[in-house]
Structures are given as C-alpha cells and as structure tokens.
C-alpha cells in the first residue's frame, strides 16, 4: 500500500497556488483531505477538480481565516486527529521599504505567516507526539534565509518560520514526528497578485520572460518529503527557478 494512502491531511491555504496543487497531489495518493481557506467558491472548485479525477476522495472544506480563533475551536472539536499538516497559508503585502509600509496592514502578514502558522502546529503537535506519528511541512521561503529591500516584514516572517521549524524539529527528534519545511523561490501563483493588492499587470511582470517554478513542482517535492521511509526526515528543501540566481536576481530572456 502507498505510504500516504488513507492518511488524513490538513492543508491551510488550499484555495490556490501551492496549497491547491498539494491537495490534488495528496488526493492522487489516496489521502483524506481537510482544506482550509477564506474563499468558499475557490475551495469548492478545488474539491470539484479533485473529485472529477479521484471520485473516491473524502474532501472536507473549512471556510475560515486562519487568524480566526473559532477555527481552532472547531479543529479541536471535530478534526483533532490528522496525520499530515501542510502549514501553507501565507502572504506578502507590498514591496515598499519598511518606513513606507502601512504598519497595520503588515500585521496581517505577521499574524498569518507567524502566529496562525505556529498556532496550527500547537494545535496538532501534541496529538502527533502522543500517537508517535505525524508529519508537518511548514511553508518557508528563500526569504526565510536571505533578505531583500522591500521585503522586511515578509523576510522577517519567514525567518521566524525557519527558526521555529528548526527548534521544533530538534525538540521532537526521536518521536516519529517529522517537522520539515520547504523554502521556494519564485513560484507562479496568486502570491504576487495578492502582494500587489490585486494589480494583475504588476504580478505578471514578476514572472515575465523567465520560467518560474510551478505550484505542482513544489507539491511534488513535498510529496517526496512525505514519501520517505519513517526513519528519514528531509529537514528542508530549498529550491529556486533555474532562471533565479538569488531572491532578487532573475535572468529574463529578453532583457
Ligand atoms: P497564493 O496562491 O496566494 O495562495 C495563498 C493561499 O493562502 C490561498 O489559498 C489563500 O486563500 C490562503 N490564505 C492567505 N491568507 C489566509 C488567511 N488569513 N486565512 C486562510 N487562508 C489564507 O500563494 P502561494 O504562492 O501558493 O503561497 C503559499 C505559501 O507559499 C505562502 O506561505 C507563501 O509565503 C509561500 N511561498 C510562496 C512563494 C511564491 O513565490 N509563490 C515562494 C516562497 C514561499 P484565501 O485567499 O482563499 O483565504
């Protein structure tokens, strides 16, 4: 039997991009899915897409903001046992230098990327440790390792994710719970559209004349991490598009 078959996987931020691809990849391998995001219609689309190809998949949709305390009450009450946590919901807002940012707006980045992400682990780690079984993949970023101008808050948030993952990884060693992270460079998703407050032209420019990573590429890498035998933990995958040499250095075909 495939190692992921019949596992229960919870994915935050499953309505688009990396989370959406991961939902499909895990459905393909026989997982039961709990998908969380704010946009109900997008989550329903994801469920339809999965059921079209894998009609036997059990897909639960939880329409919530990960910052909503009621989500955690519901998770503890109705969804307390999971095997896999894909801790993915996250965002950046703007490319302004720090002094020009709207600080209140940036709080949304910090609370989503840090507080909610850590809270999700706090919700599920005790049960995993008790059962001595479970896998967690936190979505970090190359911005969790390097910094760039116009990314102070986003880079800080992903540095926090990285430090958190490594600490918890160390704390949980020997308990058959794998705490891992993946740190991508440029992946073409809704990330840039969100970052530029809905400006599709600005988002398209980010990926113009280069080949970005696709969300499916990242999902397949995460599946690779999960498919390792239990005695192997891939602490982290750091990956960038071949056209991206560093977070802000991209080789474009026509430039
Ligand atoms: P995306 O296409 O914008 O997807 C983000 C997902 O997070 C969406 O499903 C969104 O759903 C959800 N989300 C955002 N805020 C939320 C909230 N408060 N509550 C619930 N769900 C929320 O972007 P993506 O590229 O797939 O990003 C996924 C993760 O990868 C993020 O953590 C991001 O930082 C990381 N990452 C992305 C890249 C990249 O280049 N794209 C690179 C490195 C790391 P709703 O809007 O429906 O709530």
PDB file of C-alpha atoms and ligand atoms in Angstrom:
ATOM      1  CA  UNK A   1       0.000   0.000   0.000  1.00  0.00           C
ATOM      2  CA  UNK A   2       1.223   3.519  -0.813  1.00  0.00           C
ATOM      3  CA  UNK A   3       2.603   5.153   2.385  1.00  0.00           C
ATOM      4  CA  UNK A   4       0.180   8.108   2.086  1.00  0.00           C
ATOM      5  CA  UNK A   5      -2.958   6.078   1.358  1.00  0.00           C
ATOM      6  CA  UNK A   6      -5.773   6.687   3.865  1.00  0.00           C
ATOM      7  CA  UNK A   7      -3.759   9.334   5.713  1.00  0.00           C
ATOM      8  CA  UNK A   8      -5.685  12.415   6.838  1.00  0.00           C
ATOM      9  CA  UNK A   9      -4.022  15.575   5.555  1.00  0.00           C
ATOM     10  CA  UNK A  10      -4.929  19.119   6.559  1.00  0.00           C
ATOM     11  CA  UNK A  11      -3.829  21.881   4.195  1.00  0.00           C
ATOM     12  CA  UNK A  12      -4.121  25.578   5.055  1.00  0.00           C
ATOM     13  CA  UNK A  13      -4.386  27.944   2.113  1.00  0.00           C
ATOM     14  CA  UNK A  14      -5.757  25.234  -0.160  1.00  0.00           C
ATOM     15  CA  UNK A  15      -7.823  27.535  -2.376  1.00  0.00           C
ATOM     16  CA  UNK A  16      -4.992  28.478  -4.716  1.00  0.00           C
ATOM     17  CA  UNK A  17      -1.347  28.062  -5.636  1.00  0.00           C
ATOM     18  CA  UNK A  18       0.822  25.624  -3.737  1.00  0.00           C
ATOM     19  CA  UNK A  19      -1.903  24.508  -1.322  1.00  0.00           C
ATOM     20  CA  UNK A  20      -4.301  23.758  -4.145  1.00  0.00           C
ATOM     21  CA  UNK A  21      -1.693  21.695  -6.023  1.00  0.00           C
ATOM     22  CA  UNK A  22      -0.809  19.844  -2.839  1.00  0.00           C
ATOM     23  CA  UNK A  23      -4.456  18.945  -2.277  1.00  0.00           C
ATOM     24  CA  UNK A  24      -4.592  17.382  -5.739  1.00  0.00           C
ATOM     25  CA  UNK A  25      -1.270  15.536  -5.333  1.00  0.00           C
ATOM     26  CA  UNK A  26      -2.354  14.076  -1.988  1.00  0.00           C
ATOM     27  CA  UNK A  27      -5.761  13.082  -3.354  1.00  0.00           C
ATOM     28  CA  UNK A  28      -3.932  11.233  -6.121  1.00  0.00           C
ATOM     29  CA  UNK A  29      -2.163   9.208  -3.420  1.00  0.00           C
ATOM     30  CA  UNK A  30      -5.335   8.329  -1.523  1.00  0.00           C
ATOM     31  CA  UNK A  31      -5.355  10.851   1.340  1.00  0.00           C
ATOM     32  CA  UNK A  32      -8.485  12.158   3.021  1.00  0.00           C
ATOM     33  CA  UNK A  33      -8.326  15.952   2.902  1.00  0.00           C
ATOM     34  CA  UNK A  34      -9.267  18.820   5.196  1.00  0.00           C
ATOM     35  CA  UNK A  35      -8.870  22.027   3.211  1.00  0.00           C
ATOM     36  CA  UNK A  36      -8.870  25.482   4.803  1.00  0.00           C
ATOM     37  CA  UNK A  37      -9.072  28.932   3.188  1.00  0.00           C
ATOM     38  CA  UNK A  38     -11.291  32.027   3.268  1.00  0.00           C
ATOM     39  CA  UNK A  39     -12.747  31.806  -0.263  1.00  0.00           C
ATOM     40  CA  UNK A  40     -15.526  29.233  -0.242  1.00  0.00           C
ATOM     41  CA  UNK A  41     -16.111  29.169  -4.007  1.00  0.00           C
ATOM     42  CA  UNK A  42     -12.401  28.580  -4.699  1.00  0.00           C
ATOM     43  CA  UNK A  43     -12.314  25.716  -2.196  1.00  0.00           C
ATOM     44  CA  UNK A  44     -15.399  24.229  -3.855  1.00  0.00           C
ATOM     45  CA  UNK A  45     -13.601  24.449  -7.214  1.00  0.00           C
ATOM     46  CA  UNK A  46     -10.642  22.557  -5.741  1.00  0.00           C
ATOM     47  CA  UNK A  47     -12.948  19.860  -4.407  1.00  0.00           C
ATOM     48  CA  UNK A  48     -14.666  19.506  -7.804  1.00  0.00           C
ATOM     49  CA  UNK A  49     -11.325  19.293  -9.599  1.00  0.00           C
ATOM     50  CA  UNK A  50     -10.210  16.512  -7.241  1.00  0.00           C
ATOM     51  CA  UNK A  51     -13.470  14.563  -7.340  1.00  0.00           C
ATOM     52  CA  UNK A  52     -13.516  14.678 -11.144  1.00  0.00           C
ATOM     53  CA  UNK A  53     -10.256  12.703 -11.279  1.00  0.00           C
ATOM     54  CA  UNK A  54     -10.371  10.896  -7.926  1.00  0.00           C
ATOM     55  CA  UNK A  55     -14.074  10.450  -7.128  1.00  0.00           C
ATOM     56  CA  UNK A  56     -13.481   8.359  -4.003  1.00  0.00           C
ATOM     57  CA  UNK A  57     -11.544  11.108  -2.223  1.00  0.00           C
ATOM     58  CA  UNK A  58     -13.064  12.404   1.000  1.00  0.00           C
ATOM     59  CA  UNK A  59     -12.677  16.198   0.971  1.00  0.00           C
ATOM     60  CA  UNK A  60     -13.787  18.400   3.870  1.00  0.00           C
ATOM     61  CA  UNK A  61     -13.864  22.154   3.375  1.00  0.00           C
ATOM     62  CA  UNK A  62     -13.391  24.578   6.253  1.00  0.00           C
ATOM     63  CA  UNK A  63     -14.041  28.145   5.191  1.00  0.00           C
ATOM     64  CA  UNK A  64     -12.072  30.161   7.710  1.00  0.00           C
ATOM     65  CA  UNK A  65      -9.458  32.828   8.142  1.00  0.00           C
ATOM     66  CA  UNK A  66      -6.537  31.096   9.869  1.00  0.00           C
ATOM     67  CA  UNK A  67      -6.453  34.088  12.226  1.00  0.00           C
ATOM     68  CA  UNK A  68      -9.982  33.350  13.450  1.00  0.00           C
ATOM     69  CA  UNK A  69      -9.902  31.809  16.967  1.00  0.00           C
ATOM     70  CA  UNK A  70     -13.136  29.918  16.139  1.00  0.00           C
ATOM     71  CA  UNK A  71     -11.185  27.848  13.603  1.00  0.00           C
ATOM     72  CA  UNK A  72      -9.076  26.334  16.366  1.00  0.00           C
ATOM     73  CA  UNK A  73     -12.141  25.601  18.486  1.00  0.00           C
ATOM     74  CA  UNK A  74     -13.668  23.757  15.531  1.00  0.00           C
ATOM     75  CA  UNK A  75     -10.436  21.901  14.751  1.00  0.00           C
ATOM     76  CA  UNK A  76     -10.064  20.685  18.325  1.00  0.00           C
ATOM     77  CA  UNK A  77     -13.730  19.662  18.472  1.00  0.00           C
ATOM     78  CA  UNK A  78     -14.212  17.955  15.102  1.00  0.00           C
ATOM     79  CA  UNK A  79     -10.851  17.470  13.402  1.00  0.00           C
ATOM     80  CA  UNK A  80      -8.446  16.667  16.192  1.00  0.00           C
ATOM     81  CA  UNK A  81      -6.645  13.712  14.586  1.00  0.00           C
ATOM     82  CA  UNK A  82      -4.661  14.292  11.438  1.00  0.00           C
ATOM     83  CA  UNK A  83      -1.595  12.560  10.035  1.00  0.00           C
ATOM     84  CA  UNK A  84      -0.194  15.342   7.860  1.00  0.00           C
ATOM     85  CA  UNK A  85      -0.220  19.126   8.310  1.00  0.00           C
ATOM     86  CA  UNK A  86       0.687  21.253   5.308  1.00  0.00           C
ATOM     87  CA  UNK A  87       1.058  24.621   7.019  1.00  0.00           C
ATOM     88  CA  UNK A  88       0.877  26.739   3.904  1.00  0.00           C
ATOM     89  CA  UNK A  89      -1.459  29.767   4.199  1.00  0.00           C
ATOM     90  CA  UNK A  90       0.612  32.911   3.890  1.00  0.00           C
ATOM     91  CA  UNK A  91       1.167  36.150   2.050  1.00  0.00           C
ATOM     92  CA  UNK A  92       3.259  39.238   1.482  1.00  0.00           C
ATOM     93  CA  UNK A  93       1.801  42.712   1.079  1.00  0.00           C
ATOM     94  CA  UNK A  94       3.639  45.352  -0.962  1.00  0.00           C
ATOM     95  CA  UNK A  95       7.262  45.918  -1.972  1.00  0.00           C
ATOM     96  CA  UNK A  96       7.745  49.233  -0.178  1.00  0.00           C
ATOM     97  CA  UNK A  97      10.683  49.916   2.051  1.00  0.00           C
ATOM     98  CA  UNK A  98       9.735  49.362   5.675  1.00  0.00           C
ATOM     99  CA  UNK A  99       9.329  53.037   6.614  1.00  0.00           C
ATOM    100  CA  UNK A 100       6.785  53.485   3.808  1.00  0.00           C
ATOM    101  CA  UNK A 101       4.654  50.475   4.691  1.00  0.00           C
ATOM    102  CA  UNK A 102       1.255  50.659   6.300  1.00  0.00           C
ATOM    103  CA  UNK A 103       2.134  49.020   9.593  1.00  0.00           C
ATOM    104  CA  UNK A 104      -1.414  47.896  10.386  1.00  0.00           C
ATOM    105  CA  UNK A 105      -1.604  46.149   7.024  1.00  0.00           C
ATOM    106  CA  UNK A 106       1.711  44.422   7.676  1.00  0.00           C
ATOM    107  CA  UNK A 107       0.266  42.999  10.890  1.00  0.00           C
ATOM    108  CA  UNK A 108      -1.862  40.754   8.673  1.00  0.00           C
ATOM    109  CA  UNK A 109       1.340  39.275   7.236  1.00  0.00           C
ATOM    110  CA  UNK A 110       2.850  38.714  10.658  1.00  0.00           C
ATOM    111  CA  UNK A 111      -0.280  37.222  12.180  1.00  0.00           C
ATOM    112  CA  UNK A 112      -0.948  34.920   9.215  1.00  0.00           C
ATOM    113  CA  UNK A 113       2.622  33.819   8.460  1.00  0.00           C
ATOM    114  CA  UNK A 114       3.774  33.551  12.060  1.00  0.00           C
ATOM    115  CA  UNK A 115       1.055  33.461  14.724  1.00  0.00           C
ATOM    116  CA  UNK A 116      -1.539  31.395  12.857  1.00  0.00           C
ATOM    117  CA  UNK A 117       1.080  29.083  11.407  1.00  0.00           C
ATOM    118  CA  UNK A 118       2.583  28.414  14.840  1.00  0.00           C
ATOM    119  CA  UNK A 119      -0.889  28.030  16.343  1.00  0.00           C
ATOM    120  CA  UNK A 120      -1.686  25.341  13.781  1.00  0.00           C
ATOM    121  CA  UNK A 121       1.382  23.382  14.907  1.00  0.00           C
ATOM    122  CA  UNK A 122       0.440  23.966  18.548  1.00  0.00           C
ATOM    123  CA  UNK A 123      -3.000  22.508  17.778  1.00  0.00           C
ATOM    124  CA  UNK A 124      -1.717  19.296  16.199  1.00  0.00           C
ATOM    125  CA  UNK A 125       1.741  18.557  17.557  1.00  0.00           C
ATOM    126  CA  UNK A 126       0.645  17.236  20.989  1.00  0.00           C
ATOM    127  CA  UNK A 127      -1.620  14.590  19.395  1.00  0.00           C
ATOM    128  CA  UNK A 128       1.053  13.596  16.917  1.00  0.00           C
ATOM    129  CA  UNK A 129       3.597  13.198  19.705  1.00  0.00           C
ATOM    130  CA  UNK A 130       1.150  11.204  21.801  1.00  0.00           C
ATOM    131  CA  UNK A 131       0.461   8.845  18.888  1.00  0.00           C
ATOM    132  CA  UNK A 132       4.157   8.933  17.896  1.00  0.00           C
ATOM    133  CA  UNK A 133       3.120   9.526  14.324  1.00  0.00           C
ATOM    134  CA  UNK A 134       2.733  12.551  12.088  1.00  0.00           C
ATOM    135  CA  UNK A 135       4.277  14.840   9.503  1.00  0.00           C
ATOM    136  CA  UNK A 136       4.338  18.636   9.400  1.00  0.00           C
ATOM    137  CA  UNK A 137       5.583  20.702   6.479  1.00  0.00           C
ATOM    138  CA  UNK A 138       5.816  24.434   7.088  1.00  0.00           C
ATOM    139  CA  UNK A 139       5.927  26.716   4.061  1.00  0.00           C
ATOM    140  CA  UNK A 140       9.027  28.815   4.483  1.00  0.00           C
ATOM    141  CA  UNK A 141      10.717  30.655   1.575  1.00  0.00           C
ATOM    142  CA  UNK A 142      14.129  31.683   0.306  1.00  0.00           C
ATOM    143  CA  UNK A 143      13.055  34.882   2.108  1.00  0.00           C
ATOM    144  CA  UNK A 144      13.439  32.834   5.293  1.00  0.00           C
ATOM    145  CA  UNK A 145      17.173  32.575   4.606  1.00  0.00           C
ATOM    146  CA  UNK A 146      18.084  35.745   2.745  1.00  0.00           C
ATOM    147  CA  UNK A 147      16.757  39.284   2.795  1.00  0.00           C
ATOM    148  CA  UNK A 148      15.899  41.876   0.186  1.00  0.00           C
ATOM    149  CA  UNK A 149      14.853  45.510   0.074  1.00  0.00           C
ATOM    150  CA  UNK A 150      11.098  45.934   0.147  1.00  0.00           C
ATOM    151  CA  UNK A 151      10.647  42.628   1.950  1.00  0.00           C
ATOM    152  CA  UNK A 152      11.455  43.453   5.568  1.00  0.00           C
ATOM    153  CA  UNK A 153       8.238  42.133   7.092  1.00  0.00           C
ATOM    154  CA  UNK A 154       7.843  39.159   4.747  1.00  0.00           C
ATOM    155  CA  UNK A 155      11.506  38.147   5.173  1.00  0.00           C
ATOM    156  CA  UNK A 156      11.213  38.571   8.948  1.00  0.00           C
ATOM    157  CA  UNK A 157       8.092  36.396   8.986  1.00  0.00           C
ATOM    158  CA  UNK A 158       9.739  33.605   7.002  1.00  0.00           C
ATOM    159  CA  UNK A 159      12.943  33.816   9.073  1.00  0.00           C
ATOM    160  CA  UNK A 160      10.651  33.253  12.063  1.00  0.00           C
ATOM    161  CA  UNK A 161       9.103  30.210  10.365  1.00  0.00           C
ATOM    162  CA  UNK A 162      12.556  28.795   9.696  1.00  0.00           C
ATOM    163  CA  UNK A 163      13.795  29.294  13.265  1.00  0.00           C
ATOM    164  CA  UNK A 164      10.552  27.835  14.601  1.00  0.00           C
ATOM    165  CA  UNK A 165      10.706  24.761  12.354  1.00  0.00           C
ATOM    166  CA  UNK A 166      14.312  24.029  13.273  1.00  0.00           C
ATOM    167  CA  UNK A 167      13.671  24.404  17.009  1.00  0.00           C
ATOM    168  CA  UNK A 168      10.596  22.184  16.968  1.00  0.00           C
ATOM    169  CA  UNK A 169      12.383  19.676  14.736  1.00  0.00           C
ATOM    170  CA  UNK A 170      15.088  19.418  17.389  1.00  0.00           C
ATOM    171  CA  UNK A 171      12.571  19.169  20.239  1.00  0.00           C
ATOM    172  CA  UNK A 172      10.658  16.343  18.549  1.00  0.00           C
ATOM    173  CA  UNK A 173      13.596  14.206  17.396  1.00  0.00           C
ATOM    174  CA  UNK A 174      13.139  10.527  18.176  1.00  0.00           C
ATOM    175  CA  UNK A 175       9.330  10.721  18.475  1.00  0.00           C
ATOM    176  CA  UNK A 176       8.481   9.583  14.918  1.00  0.00           C
ATOM    177  CA  UNK A 177       7.057  13.026  14.132  1.00  0.00           C
ATOM    178  CA  UNK A 178       8.747  14.745  11.202  1.00  0.00           C
ATOM    179  CA  UNK A 179       8.814  18.547  11.327  1.00  0.00           C
ATOM    180  CA  UNK A 180      10.023  19.844   7.981  1.00  0.00           C
ATOM    181  CA  UNK A 181       9.989  22.934   5.808  1.00  0.00           C
ATOM    182  CA  UNK A 182      10.196  23.842   2.170  1.00  0.00           C
ATOM    183  CA  UNK A 183      11.719  27.122   1.031  1.00  0.00           C
ATOM    184  CA  UNK A 184      10.860  28.053  -2.539  1.00  0.00           C
ATOM    185  CA  UNK A 185      11.988  30.979  -4.623  1.00  0.00           C
ATOM    186  CA  UNK A 186       9.630  32.322  -7.290  1.00  0.00           C
ATOM    187  CA  UNK A 187       6.557  30.143  -7.762  1.00  0.00           C
ATOM    188  CA  UNK A 188       3.842  31.439 -10.093  1.00  0.00           C
ATOM    189  CA  UNK A 189       0.652  31.508  -8.013  1.00  0.00           C
ATOM    190  CA  UNK A 190      -1.669  34.251  -6.773  1.00  0.00           C
ATOM    191  CA  UNK A 191       1.125  35.321  -4.413  1.00  0.00           C
ATOM    192  CA  UNK A 192       2.254  38.356  -6.450  1.00  0.00           C
ATOM    193  CA  UNK A 193      -1.300  39.441  -7.261  1.00  0.00           C
ATOM    194  CA  UNK A 194      -2.044  39.473  -3.536  1.00  0.00           C
ATOM    195  CA  UNK A 195       1.265  41.196  -2.813  1.00  0.00           C
ATOM    196  CA  UNK A 196       0.437  43.973  -5.291  1.00  0.00           C
ATOM    197  CA  UNK A 197      -3.093  44.385  -3.931  1.00  0.00           C
ATOM    198  CA  UNK A 198      -4.825  42.817  -6.940  1.00  0.00           C
ATOM    199  CA  UNK A 199      -2.748  44.504  -9.660  1.00  0.00           C
ATOM    200  CA  UNK A 200      -2.519  41.665 -12.206  1.00  0.00           C
ATOM    201  CA  UNK A 201      -0.174  43.607 -14.513  1.00  0.00           C
ATOM    202  CA  UNK A 202       2.348  44.110 -11.724  1.00  0.00           C
ATOM    203  CA  UNK A 203       2.018  40.436 -10.808  1.00  0.00           C
ATOM    204  CA  UNK A 204       2.552  39.284 -14.413  1.00  0.00           C
ATOM    205  CA  UNK A 205       5.703  41.419 -14.629  1.00  0.00           C
ATOM    206  CA  UNK A 206       7.246  39.405 -11.775  1.00  0.00           C
ATOM    207  CA  UNK A 207       7.198  36.236 -13.893  1.00  0.00           C
ATOM    208  CA  UNK A 208       7.718  37.792 -17.333  1.00  0.00           C
ATOM    209  CA  UNK A 209      10.355  36.371 -19.681  1.00  0.00           C
ATOM    210  CA  UNK A 210      11.556  33.740 -17.198  1.00  0.00           C
ATOM    211  CA  UNK A 211      10.412  30.260 -16.208  1.00  0.00           C
ATOM    212  CA  UNK A 212       9.151  30.313 -12.626  1.00  0.00           C
ATOM    213  CA  UNK A 213       8.598  27.196 -10.530  1.00  0.00           C
ATOM    214  CA  UNK A 214       5.020  25.906 -10.750  1.00  0.00           C
ATOM    215  CA  UNK A 215       2.880  25.064  -7.709  1.00  0.00           C
ATOM    216  CA  UNK A 216       2.824  21.453  -8.938  1.00  0.00           C
ATOM    217  CA  UNK A 217       6.647  21.372  -8.800  1.00  0.00           C
ATOM    218  CA  UNK A 218       6.515  22.370  -5.123  1.00  0.00           C
ATOM    219  CA  UNK A 219       3.691  19.949  -4.332  1.00  0.00           C
ATOM    220  CA  UNK A 220       5.655  17.068  -5.874  1.00  0.00           C
ATOM    221  CA  UNK A 221       8.685  17.999  -3.759  1.00  0.00           C
ATOM    222  CA  UNK A 222       6.529  17.965  -0.621  1.00  0.00           C
ATOM    223  CA  UNK A 223       5.145  14.559  -1.593  1.00  0.00           C
ATOM    224  CA  UNK A 224       8.750  13.370  -1.985  1.00  0.00           C
ATOM    225  CA  UNK A 225       9.434  14.542   1.593  1.00  0.00           C
ATOM    226  CA  UNK A 226       6.347  12.711   2.875  1.00  0.00           C
ATOM    227  CA  UNK A 227       7.091   9.518   0.948  1.00  0.00           C
ATOM    228  CA  UNK A 228      10.469   8.951   2.583  1.00  0.00           C
ATOM    229  CA  UNK A 229      10.688   5.951   4.893  1.00  0.00           C
ATOM    230  CA  UNK A 230       9.863   6.866   8.511  1.00  0.00           C
ATOM    231  CA  UNK A 231      13.490   6.820   9.621  1.00  0.00           C
ATOM    232  CA  UNK A 232      14.331   9.603   7.124  1.00  0.00           C
ATOM    233  CA  UNK A 233      13.450  13.278   7.642  1.00  0.00           C
ATOM    234  CA  UNK A 234      14.184  15.771   4.911  1.00  0.00           C
ATOM    235  CA  UNK A 235      14.625  18.780   7.186  1.00  0.00           C
ATOM    236  CA  UNK A 236      14.221  21.243   4.351  1.00  0.00           C
ATOM    237  CA  UNK A 237      14.146  21.658   0.616  1.00  0.00           C
ATOM    238  CA  UNK A 238      15.431  24.990  -0.689  1.00  0.00           C
ATOM    239  CA  UNK A 239      14.533  25.457  -4.334  1.00  0.00           C
ATOM    240  CA  UNK A 240      14.565  28.243  -6.894  1.00  0.00           C
ATOM    241  CA  UNK A 241      13.729  28.506 -10.560  1.00  0.00           C
ATOM    242  CA  UNK A 242      16.745  27.780 -12.729  1.00  0.00           C
ATOM    243  CA  UNK A 243      16.407  31.360 -14.022  1.00  0.00           C
ATOM    244  CA  UNK A 244      16.579  32.764 -10.471  1.00  0.00           C
ATOM    245  CA  UNK A 245      20.096  33.092  -9.048  1.00  0.00           C
ATOM    246  CA  UNK A 246      19.134  34.820  -5.780  1.00  0.00           C
ATOM    247  CA  UNK A 247      15.894  36.212  -4.314  1.00  0.00           C
ATOM    248  CA  UNK A 248      16.165  39.436  -6.347  1.00  0.00           C
ATOM    249  CA  UNK A 249      18.400  38.238  -9.218  1.00  0.00           C
ATOM    250  CA  UNK A 250      16.421  36.829 -12.114  1.00  0.00           C
ATOM    251  CA  UNK A 251      17.671  36.245 -15.650  1.00  0.00           C
ATOM    252  CA  UNK A 252      14.954  37.243 -18.133  1.00  0.00           C
ATOM    253  CA  UNK A 253      15.101  36.031 -21.716  1.00  0.00           C
ATOM    254  CA  UNK A 254      14.597  39.401 -23.424  1.00  0.00           C
ATOM    255  CA  UNK A 255      16.493  41.581 -21.017  1.00  0.00           C
TER     256      UNK A 255
HETATM  257  P1  LIG B   1      -1.380  32.001  -3.133  1.00  0.00           P
HETATM  258  O1  LIG B   1      -1.665  31.423  -4.466  1.00  0.00           O
HETATM  259  O2  LIG B   1      -1.714  33.441  -2.897  1.00  0.00           O
HETATM  260  O3  LIG B   1      -2.051  31.091  -2.026  1.00  0.00           O
HETATM  261  C1  LIG B   1      -2.133  31.503  -0.691  1.00  0.00           C
HETATM  262  C2  LIG B   1      -3.181  30.667  -0.002  1.00  0.00           C
HETATM  263  O4  LIG B   1      -3.230  31.065   1.370  1.00  0.00           O
HETATM  264  C3  LIG B   1      -4.555  30.873  -0.584  1.00  0.00           C
HETATM  265  O5  LIG B   1      -5.221  29.634  -0.620  1.00  0.00           O
HETATM  266  C4  LIG B   1      -5.239  31.803   0.407  1.00  0.00           C
HETATM  267  O6  LIG B   1      -6.641  31.512   0.440  1.00  0.00           O
HETATM  268  C5  LIG B   1      -4.577  31.339   1.702  1.00  0.00           C
HETATM  269  N1  LIG B   1      -4.606  32.356   2.741  1.00  0.00           N
HETATM  270  C6  LIG B   1      -3.993  33.547   2.780  1.00  0.00           C
HETATM  271  N2  LIG B   1      -4.298  34.205   3.901  1.00  0.00           N
HETATM  272  C7  LIG B   1      -5.168  33.397   4.583  1.00  0.00           C
HETATM  273  C8  LIG B   1      -5.861  33.526   5.799  1.00  0.00           C
HETATM  274  N3  LIG B   1      -5.734  34.611   6.564  1.00  0.00           N
HETATM  275  N4  LIG B   1      -6.667  32.522   6.190  1.00  0.00           N
HETATM  276  C9  LIG B   1      -6.821  31.409   5.427  1.00  0.00           C
HETATM  277  N5  LIG B   1      -6.174  31.228   4.259  1.00  0.00           N
HETATM  278  C10 LIG B   1      -5.368  32.218   3.849  1.00  0.00           C
HETATM  279  O7  LIG B   1       0.176  31.911  -2.801  1.00  0.00           O
HETATM  280  P2  LIG B   1       1.184  30.655  -2.749  1.00  0.00           P
HETATM  281  O8  LIG B   1       2.370  31.066  -3.519  1.00  0.00           O
HETATM  282  O9  LIG B   1       0.529  29.381  -3.083  1.00  0.00           O
HETATM  283  O10 LIG B   1       1.596  30.717  -1.216  1.00  0.00           O
HETATM  284  C11 LIG B   1       1.538  29.616  -0.352  1.00  0.00           C
HETATM  285  C12 LIG B   1       2.670  29.712   0.648  1.00  0.00           C
HETATM  286  O11 LIG B   1       3.915  29.610  -0.040  1.00  0.00           O
HETATM  287  C13 LIG B   1       2.749  31.017   1.440  1.00  0.00           C
HETATM  288  O12 LIG B   1       3.065  30.735   2.780  1.00  0.00           O
HETATM  289  C14 LIG B   1       3.879  31.772   0.778  1.00  0.00           C
HETATM  290  O13 LIG B   1       4.507  32.679   1.655  1.00  0.00           O
HETATM  291  C15 LIG B   1       4.789  30.617   0.406  1.00  0.00           C
HETATM  292  N6  LIG B   1       5.754  30.916  -0.656  1.00  0.00           N
HETATM  293  C16 LIG B   1       5.329  31.331  -1.882  1.00  0.00           C
HETATM  294  C17 LIG B   1       6.272  31.618  -2.859  1.00  0.00           C
HETATM  295  C18 LIG B   1       5.889  32.106  -4.238  1.00  0.00           C
HETATM  296  O14 LIG B   1       6.768  32.586  -4.977  1.00  0.00           O
HETATM  297  N7  LIG B   1       4.645  31.982  -4.665  1.00  0.00           N
HETATM  298  C19 LIG B   1       7.630  31.482  -2.578  1.00  0.00           C
HETATM  299  C20 LIG B   1       8.011  31.058  -1.312  1.00  0.00           C
HETATM  300  C21 LIG B   1       7.068  30.761  -0.354  1.00  0.00           C
HETATM  301  P3  LIG B   1      -7.823  32.549   0.616  1.00  0.00           P
HETATM  302  O15 LIG B   1      -7.400  33.837  -0.019  1.00  0.00           O
HETATM  303  O16 LIG B   1      -8.965  31.882  -0.090  1.00  0.00           O
HETATM  304  O17 LIG B   1      -8.022  32.633   2.088  1.00  0.00           O
END
